[in-house]
mmCIF file of C-alpha atoms in Angstrom:
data_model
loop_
_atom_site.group_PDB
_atom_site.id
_atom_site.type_symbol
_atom_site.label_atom_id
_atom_site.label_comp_id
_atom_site.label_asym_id
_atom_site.label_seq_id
_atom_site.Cartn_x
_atom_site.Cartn_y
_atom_site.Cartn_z
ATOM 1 C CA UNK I 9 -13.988 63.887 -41.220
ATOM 2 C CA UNK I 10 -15.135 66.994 -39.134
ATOM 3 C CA UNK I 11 -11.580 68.641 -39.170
ATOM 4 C CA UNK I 12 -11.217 68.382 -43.240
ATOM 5 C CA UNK I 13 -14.972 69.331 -43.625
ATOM 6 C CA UNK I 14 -13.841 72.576 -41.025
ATOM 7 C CA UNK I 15 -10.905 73.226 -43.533
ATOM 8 C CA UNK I 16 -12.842 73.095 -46.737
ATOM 9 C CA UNK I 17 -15.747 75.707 -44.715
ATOM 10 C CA UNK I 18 -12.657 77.836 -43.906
ATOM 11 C CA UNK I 19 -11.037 78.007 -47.279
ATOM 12 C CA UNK I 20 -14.827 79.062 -48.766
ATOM 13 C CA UNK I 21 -15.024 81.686 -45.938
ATOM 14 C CA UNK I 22 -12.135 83.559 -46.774
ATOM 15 C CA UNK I 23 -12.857 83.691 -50.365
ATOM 16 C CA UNK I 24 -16.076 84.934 -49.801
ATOM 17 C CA UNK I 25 -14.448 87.150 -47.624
ATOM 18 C CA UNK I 26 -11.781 88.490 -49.849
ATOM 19 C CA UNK I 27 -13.601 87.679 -52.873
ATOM 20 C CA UNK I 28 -12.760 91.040 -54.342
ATOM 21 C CA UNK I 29 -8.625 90.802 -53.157
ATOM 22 C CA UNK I 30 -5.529 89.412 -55.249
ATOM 23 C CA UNK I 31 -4.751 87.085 -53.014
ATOM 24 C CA UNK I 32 -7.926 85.096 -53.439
ATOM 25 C CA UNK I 33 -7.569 81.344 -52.905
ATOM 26 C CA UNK I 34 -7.853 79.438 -56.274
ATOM 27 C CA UNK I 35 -10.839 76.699 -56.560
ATOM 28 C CA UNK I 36 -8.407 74.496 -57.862
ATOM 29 C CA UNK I 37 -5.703 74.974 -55.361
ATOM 30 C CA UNK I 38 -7.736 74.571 -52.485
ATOM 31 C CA UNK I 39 -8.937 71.171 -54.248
ATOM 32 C CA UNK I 40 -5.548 70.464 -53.772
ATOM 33 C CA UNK I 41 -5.091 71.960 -50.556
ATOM 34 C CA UNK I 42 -8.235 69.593 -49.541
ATOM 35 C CA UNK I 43 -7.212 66.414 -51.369
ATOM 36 C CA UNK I 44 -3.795 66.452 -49.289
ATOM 37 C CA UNK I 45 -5.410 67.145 -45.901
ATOM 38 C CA UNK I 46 -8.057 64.783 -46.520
ATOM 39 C CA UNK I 47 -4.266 62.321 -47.133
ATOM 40 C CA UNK I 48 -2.562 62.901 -44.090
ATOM 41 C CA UNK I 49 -6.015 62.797 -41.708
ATOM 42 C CA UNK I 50 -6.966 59.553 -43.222
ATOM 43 C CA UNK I 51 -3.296 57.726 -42.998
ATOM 44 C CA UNK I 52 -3.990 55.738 -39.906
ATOM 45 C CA UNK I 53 -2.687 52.771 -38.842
ATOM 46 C CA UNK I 54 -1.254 50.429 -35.658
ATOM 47 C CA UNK I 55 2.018 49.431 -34.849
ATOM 48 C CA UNK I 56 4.156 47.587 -33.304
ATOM 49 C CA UNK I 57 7.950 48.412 -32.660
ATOM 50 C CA UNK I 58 11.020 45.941 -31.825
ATOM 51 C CA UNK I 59 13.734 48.736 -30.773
ATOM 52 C CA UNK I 60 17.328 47.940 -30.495
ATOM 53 C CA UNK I 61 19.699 50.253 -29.270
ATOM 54 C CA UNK I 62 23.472 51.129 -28.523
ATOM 55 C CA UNK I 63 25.272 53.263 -26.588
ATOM 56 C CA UNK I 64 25.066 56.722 -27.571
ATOM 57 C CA UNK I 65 21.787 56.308 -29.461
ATOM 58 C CA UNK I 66 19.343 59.236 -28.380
ATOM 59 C CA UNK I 67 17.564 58.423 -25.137
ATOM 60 C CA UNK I 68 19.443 54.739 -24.671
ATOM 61 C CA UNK I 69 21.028 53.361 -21.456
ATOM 62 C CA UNK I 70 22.566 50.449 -23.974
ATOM 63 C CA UNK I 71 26.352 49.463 -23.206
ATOM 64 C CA UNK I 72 26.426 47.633 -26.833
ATOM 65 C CA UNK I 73 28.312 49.133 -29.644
ATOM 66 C CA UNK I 74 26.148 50.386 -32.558
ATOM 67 C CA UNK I 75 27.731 46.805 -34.564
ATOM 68 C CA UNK I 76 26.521 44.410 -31.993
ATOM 69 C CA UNK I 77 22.788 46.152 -31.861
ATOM 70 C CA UNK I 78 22.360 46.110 -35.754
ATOM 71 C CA UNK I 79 23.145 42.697 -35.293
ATOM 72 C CA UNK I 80 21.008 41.678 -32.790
ATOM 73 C CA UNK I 81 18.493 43.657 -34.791
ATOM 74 C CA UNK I 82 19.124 41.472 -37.966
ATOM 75 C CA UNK I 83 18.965 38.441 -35.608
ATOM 76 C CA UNK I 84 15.932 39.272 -34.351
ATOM 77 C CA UNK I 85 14.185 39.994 -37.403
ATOM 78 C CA UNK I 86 15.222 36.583 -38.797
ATOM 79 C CA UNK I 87 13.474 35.313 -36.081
ATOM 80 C CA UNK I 88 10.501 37.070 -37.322
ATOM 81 C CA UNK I 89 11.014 36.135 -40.750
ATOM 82 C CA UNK I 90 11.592 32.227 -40.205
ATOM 83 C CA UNK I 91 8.668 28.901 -40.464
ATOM 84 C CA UNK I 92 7.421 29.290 -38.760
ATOM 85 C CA UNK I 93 7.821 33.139 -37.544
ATOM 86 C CA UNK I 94 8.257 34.203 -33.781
ATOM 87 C CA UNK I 95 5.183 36.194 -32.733
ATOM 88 C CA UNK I 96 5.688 39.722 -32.728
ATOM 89 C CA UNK I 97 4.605 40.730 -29.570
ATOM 90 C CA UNK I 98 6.310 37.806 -27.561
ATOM 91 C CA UNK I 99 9.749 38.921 -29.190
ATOM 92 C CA UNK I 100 9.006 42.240 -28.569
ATOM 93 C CA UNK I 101 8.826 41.550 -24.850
ATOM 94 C CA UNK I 102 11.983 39.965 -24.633
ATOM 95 C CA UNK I 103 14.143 41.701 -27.034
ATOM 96 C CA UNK I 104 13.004 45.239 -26.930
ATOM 97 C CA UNK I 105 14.937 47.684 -25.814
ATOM 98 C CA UNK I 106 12.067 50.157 -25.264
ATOM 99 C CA UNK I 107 11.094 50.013 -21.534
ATOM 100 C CA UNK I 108 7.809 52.004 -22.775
ATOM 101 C CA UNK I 109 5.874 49.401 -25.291
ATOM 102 C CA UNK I 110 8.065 46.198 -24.955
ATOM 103 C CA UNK I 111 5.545 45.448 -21.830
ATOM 104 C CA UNK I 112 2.509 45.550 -24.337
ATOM 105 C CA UNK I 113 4.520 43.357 -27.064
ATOM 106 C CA UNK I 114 5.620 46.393 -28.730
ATOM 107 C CA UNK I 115 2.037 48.232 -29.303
ATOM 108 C CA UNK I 116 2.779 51.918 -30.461
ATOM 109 C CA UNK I 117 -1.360 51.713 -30.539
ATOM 110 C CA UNK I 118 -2.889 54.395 -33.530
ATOM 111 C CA UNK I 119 -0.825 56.561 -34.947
ATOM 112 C CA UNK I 120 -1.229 59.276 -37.698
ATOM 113 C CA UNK I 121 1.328 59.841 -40.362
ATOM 114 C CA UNK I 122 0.727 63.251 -38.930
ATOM 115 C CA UNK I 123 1.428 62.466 -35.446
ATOM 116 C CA UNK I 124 5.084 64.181 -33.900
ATOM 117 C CA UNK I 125 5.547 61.966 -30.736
ATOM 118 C CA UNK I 126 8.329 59.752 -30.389
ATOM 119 C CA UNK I 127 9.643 57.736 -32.952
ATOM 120 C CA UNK I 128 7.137 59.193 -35.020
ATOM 121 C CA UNK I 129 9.252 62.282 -35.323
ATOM 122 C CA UNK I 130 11.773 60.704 -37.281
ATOM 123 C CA UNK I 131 10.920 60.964 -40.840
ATOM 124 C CA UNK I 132 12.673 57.209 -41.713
ATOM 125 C CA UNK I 133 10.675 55.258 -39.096
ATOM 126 C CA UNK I 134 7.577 57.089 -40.763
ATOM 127 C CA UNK I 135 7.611 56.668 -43.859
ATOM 128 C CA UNK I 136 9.343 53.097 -43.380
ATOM 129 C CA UNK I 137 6.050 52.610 -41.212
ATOM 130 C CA UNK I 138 3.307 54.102 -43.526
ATOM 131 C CA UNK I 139 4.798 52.368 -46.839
ATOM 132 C CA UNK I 140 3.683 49.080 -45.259
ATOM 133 C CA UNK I 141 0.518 47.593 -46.293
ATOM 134 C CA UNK I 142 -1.656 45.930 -42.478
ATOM 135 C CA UNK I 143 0.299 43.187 -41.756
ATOM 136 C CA UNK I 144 3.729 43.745 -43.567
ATOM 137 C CA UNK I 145 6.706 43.853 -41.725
ATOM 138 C CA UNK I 146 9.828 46.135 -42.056
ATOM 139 C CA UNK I 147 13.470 45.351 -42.696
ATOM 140 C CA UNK I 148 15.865 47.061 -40.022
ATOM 141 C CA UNK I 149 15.259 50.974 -39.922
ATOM 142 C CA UNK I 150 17.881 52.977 -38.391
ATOM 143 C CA UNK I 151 16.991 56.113 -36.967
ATOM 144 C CA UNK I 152 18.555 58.678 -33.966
ATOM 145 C CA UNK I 153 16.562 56.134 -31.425
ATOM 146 C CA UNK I 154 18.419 53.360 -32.256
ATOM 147 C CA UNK I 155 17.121 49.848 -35.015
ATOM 148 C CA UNK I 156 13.579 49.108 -35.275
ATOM 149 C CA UNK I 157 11.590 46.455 -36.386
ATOM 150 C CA UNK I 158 7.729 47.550 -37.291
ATOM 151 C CA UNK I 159 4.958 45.808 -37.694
ATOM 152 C CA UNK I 160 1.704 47.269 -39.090
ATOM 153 C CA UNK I 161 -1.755 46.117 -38.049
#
């Protein structure tokens, strides 16, 4: 990747640079430094989202108490796991509560573990995202936004 191969010509410029200063960046930190860039560039995937909200989660015009949209969230994803299983992105459209991607069946598109928009930003709908292997599907994952359902491609 150009940006991690920028990084590593950075790191090596500054040492050369400073070569002769304390605070000299170790070869086998910046390895490190490298190896964990090189992570979080690479971690790529696409998603899909089924968001279900109540009133008084952050951003939601819901009227339904946070009980009755963790329960329509568990409904929902039982739906999803049943034989045969709804498709995603029809459910999405129906049941979504996010005016945004339920009109493209949920599609949050590519996203970087990196990445800081919306519901990326919340550190459980990220990692619940990124621990699933293309094609695995989340439980319900609470977060300020409301429940999702996530589907990785």
């Amino acid at each position: 990747l150009p940006s991690v191969e920028a990084a590593k010509k950075k790191v090596e410029d500054f040492n050369a640079k400073f070569a002769n200063w304390a605070f000299r960046i170790p070869t086998w930190k910046s390895n490190q430094i490298m190896k964990k860039m090189d992570e979080l560039l690479t971690d790529v995937g696409t998603f899909r989202q089924i968001l279900v909200t109540w009133k008084g989660a952050e951003g939601s015009s819901a009227e339904r108490t946070k009980e009755d949209a963790r329960a329509k969230a568990d409904e929902v994803l039982a739906k999803l796991n049943a034989e045969p299983p709804a498709d995603f992105a029809e459910l999405a459209k129906t049941e979504s509560d996010d005016a945004v991607t339920k009109r493209s069946g949920g599609s949050l598109g590519e996203l970087r573990r990196t990445d800081r928009v919306k519901p990326m930003d919340d550190s459980k709908f990220k990692n619940a995202a990124f621990d699933l292997k293309p094609g695995g599907l989340s439980g319900v994952v609470e977060t300020k936004y409301g429940f999702h359902i996530i589907r990785r491609y």
